[in-house]
JSON list of C-alpha atoms in Angstrom, two decimals:
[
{"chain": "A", "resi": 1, "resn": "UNK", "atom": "CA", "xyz": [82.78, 130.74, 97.43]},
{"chain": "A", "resi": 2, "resn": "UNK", "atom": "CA", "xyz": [86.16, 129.29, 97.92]},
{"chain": "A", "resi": 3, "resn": "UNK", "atom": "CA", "xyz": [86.43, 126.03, 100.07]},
{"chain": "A", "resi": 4, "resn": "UNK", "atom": "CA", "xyz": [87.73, 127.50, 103.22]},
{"chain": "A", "resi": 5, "resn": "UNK", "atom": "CA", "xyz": [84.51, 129.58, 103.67]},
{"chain": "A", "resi": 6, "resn": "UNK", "atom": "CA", "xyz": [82.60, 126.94, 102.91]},
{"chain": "A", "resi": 7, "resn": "UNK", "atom": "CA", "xyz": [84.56, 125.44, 105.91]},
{"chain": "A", "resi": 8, "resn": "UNK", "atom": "CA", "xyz": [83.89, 128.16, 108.35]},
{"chain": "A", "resi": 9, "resn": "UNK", "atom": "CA", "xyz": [80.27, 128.47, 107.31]},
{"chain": "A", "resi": 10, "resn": "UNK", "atom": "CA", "xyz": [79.70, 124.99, 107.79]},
{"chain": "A", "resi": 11, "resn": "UNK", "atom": "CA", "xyz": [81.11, 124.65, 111.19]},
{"chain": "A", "resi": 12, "resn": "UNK", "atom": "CA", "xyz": [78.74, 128.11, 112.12]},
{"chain": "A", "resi": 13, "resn": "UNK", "atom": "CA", "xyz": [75.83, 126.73, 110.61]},
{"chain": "A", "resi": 14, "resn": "UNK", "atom": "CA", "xyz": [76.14, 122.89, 111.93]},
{"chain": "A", "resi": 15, "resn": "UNK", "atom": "CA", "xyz": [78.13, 123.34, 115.16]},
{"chain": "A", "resi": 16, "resn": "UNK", "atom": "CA", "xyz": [74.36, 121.87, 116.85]},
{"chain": "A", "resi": 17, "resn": "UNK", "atom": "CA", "xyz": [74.26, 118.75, 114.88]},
{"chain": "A", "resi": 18, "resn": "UNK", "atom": "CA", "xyz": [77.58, 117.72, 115.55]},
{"chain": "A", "resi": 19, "resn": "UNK", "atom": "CA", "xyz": [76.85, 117.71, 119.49]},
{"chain": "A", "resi": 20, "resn": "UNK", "atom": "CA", "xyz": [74.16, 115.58, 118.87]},
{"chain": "A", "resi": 21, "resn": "UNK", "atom": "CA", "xyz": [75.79, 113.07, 116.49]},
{"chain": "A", "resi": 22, "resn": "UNK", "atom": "CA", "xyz": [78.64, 112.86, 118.87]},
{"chain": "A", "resi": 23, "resn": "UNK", "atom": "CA", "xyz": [76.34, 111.51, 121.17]},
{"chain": "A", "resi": 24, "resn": "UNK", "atom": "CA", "xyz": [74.64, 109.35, 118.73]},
{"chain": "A", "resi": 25, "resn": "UNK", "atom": "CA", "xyz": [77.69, 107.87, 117.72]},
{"chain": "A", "resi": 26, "resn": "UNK", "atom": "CA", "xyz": [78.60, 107.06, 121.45]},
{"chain": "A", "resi": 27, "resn": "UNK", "atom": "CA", "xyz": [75.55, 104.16, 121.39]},
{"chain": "A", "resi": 28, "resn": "UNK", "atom": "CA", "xyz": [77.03, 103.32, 117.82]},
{"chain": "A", "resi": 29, "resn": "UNK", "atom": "CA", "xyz": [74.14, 101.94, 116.33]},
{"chain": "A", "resi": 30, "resn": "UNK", "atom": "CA", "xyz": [75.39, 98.72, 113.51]},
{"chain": "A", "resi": 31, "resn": "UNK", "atom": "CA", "xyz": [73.17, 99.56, 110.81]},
{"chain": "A", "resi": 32, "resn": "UNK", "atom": "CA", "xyz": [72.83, 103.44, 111.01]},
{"chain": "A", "resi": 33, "resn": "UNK", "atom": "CA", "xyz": [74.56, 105.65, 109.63]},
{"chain": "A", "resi": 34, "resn": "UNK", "atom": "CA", "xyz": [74.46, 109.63, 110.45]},
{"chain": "A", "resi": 35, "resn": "UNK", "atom": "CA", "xyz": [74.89, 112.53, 108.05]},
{"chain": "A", "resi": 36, "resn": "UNK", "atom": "CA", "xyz": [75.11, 116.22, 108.14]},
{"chain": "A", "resi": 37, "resn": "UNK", "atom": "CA", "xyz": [74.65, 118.70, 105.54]},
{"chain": "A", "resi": 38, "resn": "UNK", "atom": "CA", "xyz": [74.68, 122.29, 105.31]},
{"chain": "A", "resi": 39, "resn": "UNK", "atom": "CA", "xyz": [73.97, 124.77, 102.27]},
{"chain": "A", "resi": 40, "resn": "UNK", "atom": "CA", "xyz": [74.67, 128.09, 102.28]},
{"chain": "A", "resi": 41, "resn": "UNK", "atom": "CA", "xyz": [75.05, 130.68, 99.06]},
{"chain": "A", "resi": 42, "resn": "UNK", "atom": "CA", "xyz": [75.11, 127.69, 96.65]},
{"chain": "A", "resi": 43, "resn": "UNK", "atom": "CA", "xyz": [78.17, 125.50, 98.26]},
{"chain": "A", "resi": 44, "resn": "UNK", "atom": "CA", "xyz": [77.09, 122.55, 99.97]},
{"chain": "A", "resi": 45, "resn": "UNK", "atom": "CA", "xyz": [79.19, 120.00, 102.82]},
{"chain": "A", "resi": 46, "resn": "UNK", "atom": "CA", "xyz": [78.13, 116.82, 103.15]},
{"chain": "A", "resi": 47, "resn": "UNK", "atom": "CA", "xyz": [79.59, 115.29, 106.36]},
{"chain": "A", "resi": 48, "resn": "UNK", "atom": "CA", "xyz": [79.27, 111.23, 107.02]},
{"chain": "A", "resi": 49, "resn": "UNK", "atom": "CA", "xyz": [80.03, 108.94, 110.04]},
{"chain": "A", "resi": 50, "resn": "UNK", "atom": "CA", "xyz": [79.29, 104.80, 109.53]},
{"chain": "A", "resi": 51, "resn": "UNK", "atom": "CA", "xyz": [80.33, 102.28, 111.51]},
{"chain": "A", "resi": 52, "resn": "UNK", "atom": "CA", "xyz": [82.81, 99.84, 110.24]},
{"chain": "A", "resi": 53, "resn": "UNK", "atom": "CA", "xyz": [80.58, 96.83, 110.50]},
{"chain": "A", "resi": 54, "resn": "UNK", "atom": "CA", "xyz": [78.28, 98.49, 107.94]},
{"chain": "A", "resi": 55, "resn": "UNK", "atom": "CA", "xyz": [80.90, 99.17, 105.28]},
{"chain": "A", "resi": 56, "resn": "UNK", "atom": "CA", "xyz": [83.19, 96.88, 105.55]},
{"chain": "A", "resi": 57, "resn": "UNK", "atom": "CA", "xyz": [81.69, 94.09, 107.56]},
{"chain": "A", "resi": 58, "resn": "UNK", "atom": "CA", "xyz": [83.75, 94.29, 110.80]},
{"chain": "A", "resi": 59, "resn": "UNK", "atom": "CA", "xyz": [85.00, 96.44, 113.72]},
{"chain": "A", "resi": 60, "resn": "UNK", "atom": "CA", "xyz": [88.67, 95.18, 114.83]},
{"chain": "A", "resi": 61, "resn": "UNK", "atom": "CA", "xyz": [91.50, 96.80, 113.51]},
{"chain": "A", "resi": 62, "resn": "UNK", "atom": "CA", "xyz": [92.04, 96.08, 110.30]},
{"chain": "A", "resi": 63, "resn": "UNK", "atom": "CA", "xyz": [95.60, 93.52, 110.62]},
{"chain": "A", "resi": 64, "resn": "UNK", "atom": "CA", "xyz": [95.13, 90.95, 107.96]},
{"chain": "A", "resi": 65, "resn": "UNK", "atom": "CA", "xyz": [95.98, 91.54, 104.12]},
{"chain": "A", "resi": 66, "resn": "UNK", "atom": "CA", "xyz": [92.52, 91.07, 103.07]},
{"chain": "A", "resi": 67, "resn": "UNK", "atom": "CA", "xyz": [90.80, 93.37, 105.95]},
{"chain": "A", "resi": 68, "resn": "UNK", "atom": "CA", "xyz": [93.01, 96.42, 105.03]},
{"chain": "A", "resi": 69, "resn": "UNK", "atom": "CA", "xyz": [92.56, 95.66, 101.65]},
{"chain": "A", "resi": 70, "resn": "UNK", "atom": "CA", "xyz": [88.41, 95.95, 102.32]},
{"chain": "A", "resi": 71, "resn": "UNK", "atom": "CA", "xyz": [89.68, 99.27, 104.18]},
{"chain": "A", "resi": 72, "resn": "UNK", "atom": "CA", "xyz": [91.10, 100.36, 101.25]},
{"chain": "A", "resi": 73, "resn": "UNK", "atom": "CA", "xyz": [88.57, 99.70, 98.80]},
{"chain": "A", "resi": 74, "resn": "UNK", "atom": "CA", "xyz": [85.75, 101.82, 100.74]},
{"chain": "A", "resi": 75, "resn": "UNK", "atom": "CA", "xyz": [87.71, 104.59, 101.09]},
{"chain": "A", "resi": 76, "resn": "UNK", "atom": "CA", "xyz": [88.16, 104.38, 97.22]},
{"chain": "A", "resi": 77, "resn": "UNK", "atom": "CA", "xyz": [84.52, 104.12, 96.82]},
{"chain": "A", "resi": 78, "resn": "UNK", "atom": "CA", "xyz": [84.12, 106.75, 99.10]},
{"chain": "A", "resi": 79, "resn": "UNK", "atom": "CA", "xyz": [86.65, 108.96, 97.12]},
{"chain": "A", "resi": 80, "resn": "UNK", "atom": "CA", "xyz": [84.22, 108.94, 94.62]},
{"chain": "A", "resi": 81, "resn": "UNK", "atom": "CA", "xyz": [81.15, 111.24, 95.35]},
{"chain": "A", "resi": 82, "resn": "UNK", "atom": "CA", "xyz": [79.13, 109.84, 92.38]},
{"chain": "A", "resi": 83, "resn": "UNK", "atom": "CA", "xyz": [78.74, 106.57, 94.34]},
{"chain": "A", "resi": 84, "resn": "UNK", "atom": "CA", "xyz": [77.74, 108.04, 97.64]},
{"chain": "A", "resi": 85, "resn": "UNK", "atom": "CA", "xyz": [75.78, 111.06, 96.99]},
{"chain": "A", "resi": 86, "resn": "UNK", "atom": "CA", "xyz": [74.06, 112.60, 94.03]},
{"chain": "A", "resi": 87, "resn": "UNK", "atom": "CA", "xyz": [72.94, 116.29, 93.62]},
{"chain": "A", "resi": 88, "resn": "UNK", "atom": "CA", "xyz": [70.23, 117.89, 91.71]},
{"chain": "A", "resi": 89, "resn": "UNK", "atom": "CA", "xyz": [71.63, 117.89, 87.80]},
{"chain": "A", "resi": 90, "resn": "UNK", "atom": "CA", "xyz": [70.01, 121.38, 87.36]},
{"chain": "A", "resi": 91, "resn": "UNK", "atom": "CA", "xyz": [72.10, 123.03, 90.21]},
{"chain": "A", "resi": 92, "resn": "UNK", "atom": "CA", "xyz": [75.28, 122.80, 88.02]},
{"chain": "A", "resi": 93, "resn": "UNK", "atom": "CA", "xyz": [77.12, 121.39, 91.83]},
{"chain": "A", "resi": 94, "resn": "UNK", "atom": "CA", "xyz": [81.16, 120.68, 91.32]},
{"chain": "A", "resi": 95, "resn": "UNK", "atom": "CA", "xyz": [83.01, 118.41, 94.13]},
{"chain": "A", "resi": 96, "resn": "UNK", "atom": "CA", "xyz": [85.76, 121.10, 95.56]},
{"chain": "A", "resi": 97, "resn": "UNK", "atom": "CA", "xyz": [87.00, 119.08, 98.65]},
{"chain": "A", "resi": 98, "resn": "UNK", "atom": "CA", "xyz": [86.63, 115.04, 99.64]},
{"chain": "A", "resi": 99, "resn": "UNK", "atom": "CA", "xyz": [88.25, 113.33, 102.33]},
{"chain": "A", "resi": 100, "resn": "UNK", "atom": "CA", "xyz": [87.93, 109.87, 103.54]},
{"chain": "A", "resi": 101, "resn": "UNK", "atom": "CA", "xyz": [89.42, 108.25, 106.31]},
{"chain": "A", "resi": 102, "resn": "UNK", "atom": "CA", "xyz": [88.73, 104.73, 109.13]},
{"chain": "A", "resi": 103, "resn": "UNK", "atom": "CA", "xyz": [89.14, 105.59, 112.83]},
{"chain": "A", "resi": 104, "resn": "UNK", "atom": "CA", "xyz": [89.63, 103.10, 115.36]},
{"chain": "A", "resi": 105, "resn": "UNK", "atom": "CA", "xyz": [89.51, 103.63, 118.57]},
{"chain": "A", "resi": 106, "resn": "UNK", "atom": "CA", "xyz": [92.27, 106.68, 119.36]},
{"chain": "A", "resi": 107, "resn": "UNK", "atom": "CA", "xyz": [93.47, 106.86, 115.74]},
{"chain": "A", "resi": 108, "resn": "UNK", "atom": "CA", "xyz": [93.12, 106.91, 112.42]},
{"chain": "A", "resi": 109, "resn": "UNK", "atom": "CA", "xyz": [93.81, 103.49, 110.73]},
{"chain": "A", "resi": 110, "resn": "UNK", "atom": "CA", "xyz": [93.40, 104.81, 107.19]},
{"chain": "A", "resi": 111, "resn": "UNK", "atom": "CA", "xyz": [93.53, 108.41, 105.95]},
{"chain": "A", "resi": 112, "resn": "UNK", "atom": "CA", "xyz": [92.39, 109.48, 102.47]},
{"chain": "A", "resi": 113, "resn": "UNK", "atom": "CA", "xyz": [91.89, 112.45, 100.41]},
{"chain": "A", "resi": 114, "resn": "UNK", "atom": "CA", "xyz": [91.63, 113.92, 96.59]},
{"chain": "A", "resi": 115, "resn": "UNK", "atom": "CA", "xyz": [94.52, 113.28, 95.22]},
{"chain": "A", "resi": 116, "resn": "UNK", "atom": "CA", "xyz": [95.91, 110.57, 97.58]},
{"chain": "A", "resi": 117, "resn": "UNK", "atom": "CA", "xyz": [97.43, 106.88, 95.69]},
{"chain": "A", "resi": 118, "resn": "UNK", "atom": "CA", "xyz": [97.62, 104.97, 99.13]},
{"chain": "A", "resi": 119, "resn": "UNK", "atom": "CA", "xyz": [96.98, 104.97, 102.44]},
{"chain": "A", "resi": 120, "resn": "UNK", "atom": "CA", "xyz": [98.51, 105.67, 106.00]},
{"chain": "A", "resi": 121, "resn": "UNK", "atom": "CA", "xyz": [99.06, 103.55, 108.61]},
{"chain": "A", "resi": 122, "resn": "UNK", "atom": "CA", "xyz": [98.75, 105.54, 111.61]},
{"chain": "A", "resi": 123, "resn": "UNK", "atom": "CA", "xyz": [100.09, 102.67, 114.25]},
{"chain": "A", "resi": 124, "resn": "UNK", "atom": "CA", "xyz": [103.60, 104.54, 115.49]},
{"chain": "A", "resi": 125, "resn": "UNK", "atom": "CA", "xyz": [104.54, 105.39, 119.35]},
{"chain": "A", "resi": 126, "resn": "UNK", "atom": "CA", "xyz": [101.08, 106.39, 120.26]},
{"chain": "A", "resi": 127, "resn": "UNK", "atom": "CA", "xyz": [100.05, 103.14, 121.34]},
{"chain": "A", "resi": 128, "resn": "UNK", "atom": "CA", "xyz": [103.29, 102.42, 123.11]},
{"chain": "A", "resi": 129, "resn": "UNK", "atom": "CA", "xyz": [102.53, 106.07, 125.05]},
{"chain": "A", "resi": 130, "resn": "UNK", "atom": "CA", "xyz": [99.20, 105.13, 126.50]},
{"chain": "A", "resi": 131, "resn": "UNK", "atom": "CA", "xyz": [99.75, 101.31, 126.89]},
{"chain": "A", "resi": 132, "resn": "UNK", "atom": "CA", "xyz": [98.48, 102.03, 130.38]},
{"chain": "A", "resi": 133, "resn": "UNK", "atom": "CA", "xyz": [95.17, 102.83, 129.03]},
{"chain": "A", "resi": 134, "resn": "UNK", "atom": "CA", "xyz": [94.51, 99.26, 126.92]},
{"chain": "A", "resi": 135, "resn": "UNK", "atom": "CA", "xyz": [92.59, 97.85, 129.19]},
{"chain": "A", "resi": 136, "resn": "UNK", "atom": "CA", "xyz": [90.13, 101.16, 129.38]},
{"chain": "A", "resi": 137, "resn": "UNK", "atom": "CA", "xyz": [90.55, 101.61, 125.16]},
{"chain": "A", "resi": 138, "resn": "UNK", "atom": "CA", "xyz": [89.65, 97.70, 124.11]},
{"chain": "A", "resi": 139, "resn": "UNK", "atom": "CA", "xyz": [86.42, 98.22, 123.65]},
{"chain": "A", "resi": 140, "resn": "UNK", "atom": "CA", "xyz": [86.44, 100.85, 122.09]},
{"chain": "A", "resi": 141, "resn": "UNK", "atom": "CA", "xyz": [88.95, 100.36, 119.77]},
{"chain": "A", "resi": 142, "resn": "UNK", "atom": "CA", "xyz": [86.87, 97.50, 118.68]},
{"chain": "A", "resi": 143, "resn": "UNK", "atom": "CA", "xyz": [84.18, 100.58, 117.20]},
{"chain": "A", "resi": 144, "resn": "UNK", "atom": "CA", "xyz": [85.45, 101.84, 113.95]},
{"chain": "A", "resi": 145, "resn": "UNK", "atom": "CA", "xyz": [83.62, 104.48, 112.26]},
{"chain": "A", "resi": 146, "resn": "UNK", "atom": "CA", "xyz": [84.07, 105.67, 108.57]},
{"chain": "A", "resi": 147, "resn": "UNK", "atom": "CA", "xyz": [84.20, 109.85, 108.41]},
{"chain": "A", "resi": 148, "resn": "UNK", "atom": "CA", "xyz": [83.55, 111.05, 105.19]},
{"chain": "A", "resi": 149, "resn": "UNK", "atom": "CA", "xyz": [83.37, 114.64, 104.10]},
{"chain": "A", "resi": 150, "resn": "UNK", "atom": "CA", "xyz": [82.37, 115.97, 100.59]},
{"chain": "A", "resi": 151, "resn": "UNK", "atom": "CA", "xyz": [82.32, 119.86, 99.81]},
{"chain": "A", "resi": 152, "resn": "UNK", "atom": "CA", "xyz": [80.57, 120.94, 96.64]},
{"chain": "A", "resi": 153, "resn": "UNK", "atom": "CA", "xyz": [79.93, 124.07, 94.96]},
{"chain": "A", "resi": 154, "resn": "UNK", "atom": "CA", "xyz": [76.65, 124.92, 92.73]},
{"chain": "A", "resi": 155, "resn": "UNK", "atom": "CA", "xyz": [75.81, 127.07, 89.83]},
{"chain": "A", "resi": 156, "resn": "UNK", "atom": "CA", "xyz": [72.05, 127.71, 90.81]},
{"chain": "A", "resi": 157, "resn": "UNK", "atom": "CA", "xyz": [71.47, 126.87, 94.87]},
{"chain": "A", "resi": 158, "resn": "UNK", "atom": "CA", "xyz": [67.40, 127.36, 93.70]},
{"chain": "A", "resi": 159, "resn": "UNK", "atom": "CA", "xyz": [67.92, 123.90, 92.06]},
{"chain": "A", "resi": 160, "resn": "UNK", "atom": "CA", "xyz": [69.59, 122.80, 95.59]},
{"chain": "A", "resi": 161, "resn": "UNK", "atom": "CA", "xyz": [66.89, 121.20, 96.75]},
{"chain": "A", "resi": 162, "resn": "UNK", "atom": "CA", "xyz": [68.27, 117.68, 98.03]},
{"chain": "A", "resi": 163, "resn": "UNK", "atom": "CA", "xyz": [70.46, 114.77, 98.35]},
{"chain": "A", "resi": 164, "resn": "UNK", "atom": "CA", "xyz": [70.53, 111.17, 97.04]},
{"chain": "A", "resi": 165, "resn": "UNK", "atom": "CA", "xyz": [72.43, 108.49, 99.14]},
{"chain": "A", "resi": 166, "resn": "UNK", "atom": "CA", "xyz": [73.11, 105.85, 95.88]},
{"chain": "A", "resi": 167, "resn": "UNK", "atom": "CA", "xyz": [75.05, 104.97, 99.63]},
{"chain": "A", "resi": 168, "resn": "UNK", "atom": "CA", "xyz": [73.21, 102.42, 100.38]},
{"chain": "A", "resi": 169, "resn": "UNK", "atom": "CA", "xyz": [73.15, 100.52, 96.76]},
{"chain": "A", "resi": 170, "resn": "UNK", "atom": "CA", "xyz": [77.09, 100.44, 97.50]},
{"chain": "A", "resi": 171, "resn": "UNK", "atom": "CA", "xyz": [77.40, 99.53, 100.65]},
{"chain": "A", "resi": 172, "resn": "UNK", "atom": "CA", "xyz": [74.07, 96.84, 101.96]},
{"chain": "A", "resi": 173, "resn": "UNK", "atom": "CA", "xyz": [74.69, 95.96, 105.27]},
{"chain": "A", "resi": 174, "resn": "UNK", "atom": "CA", "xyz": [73.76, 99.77, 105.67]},
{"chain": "A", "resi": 175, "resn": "UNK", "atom": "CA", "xyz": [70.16, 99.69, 106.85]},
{"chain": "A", "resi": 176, "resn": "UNK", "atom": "CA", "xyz": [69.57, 103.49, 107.89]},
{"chain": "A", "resi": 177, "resn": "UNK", "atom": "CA", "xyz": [71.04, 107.20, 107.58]},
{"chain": "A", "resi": 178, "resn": "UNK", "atom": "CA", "xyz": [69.85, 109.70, 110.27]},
{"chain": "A", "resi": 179, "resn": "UNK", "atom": "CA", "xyz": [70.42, 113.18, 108.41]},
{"chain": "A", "resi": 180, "resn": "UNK", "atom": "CA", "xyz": [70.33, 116.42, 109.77]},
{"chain": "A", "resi": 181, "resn": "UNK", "atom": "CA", "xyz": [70.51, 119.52, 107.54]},
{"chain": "A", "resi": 182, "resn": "UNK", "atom": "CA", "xyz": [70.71, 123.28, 107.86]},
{"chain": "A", "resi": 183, "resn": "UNK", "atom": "CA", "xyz": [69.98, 125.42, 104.70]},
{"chain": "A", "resi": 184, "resn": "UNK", "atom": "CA", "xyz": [69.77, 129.62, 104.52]},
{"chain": "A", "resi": 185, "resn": "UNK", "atom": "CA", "xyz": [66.03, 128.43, 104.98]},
{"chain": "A", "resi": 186, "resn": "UNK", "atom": "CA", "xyz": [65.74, 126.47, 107.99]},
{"chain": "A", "resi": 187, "resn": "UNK", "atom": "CA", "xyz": [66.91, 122.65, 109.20]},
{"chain": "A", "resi": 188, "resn": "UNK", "atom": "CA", "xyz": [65.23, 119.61, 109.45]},
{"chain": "A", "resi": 189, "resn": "UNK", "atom": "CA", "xyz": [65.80, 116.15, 110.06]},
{"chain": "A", "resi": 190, "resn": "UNK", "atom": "CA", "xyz": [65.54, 112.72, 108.34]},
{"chain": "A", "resi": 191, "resn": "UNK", "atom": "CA", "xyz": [65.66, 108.86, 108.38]},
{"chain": "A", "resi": 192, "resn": "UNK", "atom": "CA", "xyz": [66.63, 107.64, 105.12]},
{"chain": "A", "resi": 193, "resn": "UNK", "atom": "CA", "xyz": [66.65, 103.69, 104.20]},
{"chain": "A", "resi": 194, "resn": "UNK", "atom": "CA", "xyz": [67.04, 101.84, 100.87]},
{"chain": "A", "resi": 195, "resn": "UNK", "atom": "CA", "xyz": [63.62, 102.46, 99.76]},
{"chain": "A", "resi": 196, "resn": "UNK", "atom": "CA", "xyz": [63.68, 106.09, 100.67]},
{"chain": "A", "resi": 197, "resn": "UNK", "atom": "CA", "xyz": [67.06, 107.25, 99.70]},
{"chain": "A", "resi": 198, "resn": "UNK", "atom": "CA", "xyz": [66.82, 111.11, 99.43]},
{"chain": "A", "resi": 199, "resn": "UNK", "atom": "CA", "xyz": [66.34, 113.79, 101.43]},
{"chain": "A", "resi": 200, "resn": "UNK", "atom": "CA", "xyz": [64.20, 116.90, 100.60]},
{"chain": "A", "resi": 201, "resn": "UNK", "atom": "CA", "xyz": [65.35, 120.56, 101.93]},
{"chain": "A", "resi": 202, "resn": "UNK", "atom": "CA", "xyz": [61.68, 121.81, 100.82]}
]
């Protein structure tokens, strides 16, 4: 299956779970991660949202030399599926679309994908248009949030049978992941920490 269906049938299949994390990531939780997967025919999309405090051990904007240069080095890590997530060896799985990126408030601070040798600064005019809004933004600019996504697809989706979060051995301020997942045979839910790092589709 090519990536773009993999696209479509992942927004079909998870449209539910991304209400709900929206909502979860309104109480933006430091500590907790939340991740959504969905299988279907052998591809697999791995979606992830952190906060900023887990990953890179703050929330402001990143201004300073060595903050953007933290920025920079998790999106690296995160451009690097190995380090994040690990599939089942026997389902044959091959990474067919990764993107990385910080957002902050209104915008994107840092935007990454496969392929990519730096990074964007997304600070132009659109803070001069809604200058009016700063007061009503601050705090929330103050919330940054890591989205990660990870498309793969797999040789034998029998052998699809879960996910690994090595996450958590690369980034330890991260204390929990709530997953949700939707496979051709049902969904389920899970709260994954460092001692339990996997989730189970069986």
């Amino acid at each position: 299956m090519k990536p773009i269906h993999l696209a479509l049938a992942t927004t079909t299949l998870a449209a539910p779970a991304i209400a709900q994390d929206t909502r979860e990531l309104d109480a933006h939780v430091h500590g907790v991660s939340t991740v959504e997967i969905a299988v279907e025919h052998g591809t697999i999309e791995i979606n992830i949202l952190s906060p900023g405090m887990d990953i890179v051990g703050f929330e402001h904007e990143a201004s300073s030399a060595e903050d953007k240069e933290a920025v920079a080095t998790a999106i690296r890590q995160f451009l690097t599926p190995e380090e994040i997530v690990t599939l089942p060896e026997g389902a044959g799985c091959r990474l067919t679309e990764v993107l990385a990126h910080l957002h902050t408030g209104d915008h994107d601070d840092e935007h990454m994908h496969e392929g990519d040798d730096h990074t964007h600064d997304d600070d132009h005019a659109e803070g001069e248009e809604h200058d009016h809004d700063h007061e009503d933004h601050a705090d929330e600019a103050r919330h940054s949030e890591f989205h990660v996504t990870y498309g793969f697809a797999c040789d034998d989706e029998d052998a699809l049978t879960g996910v690994g979060f090595p996450f958590f051995e690369r980034f330890p301020n991260a204390e929990e992941i709530e997953v949700q997942y939707v496979t051709e045979t049902g969904a389920g839910t899970a709260e994954l920490t460092p001692g339990s790092a996997e989730v189970s589709f069986e």
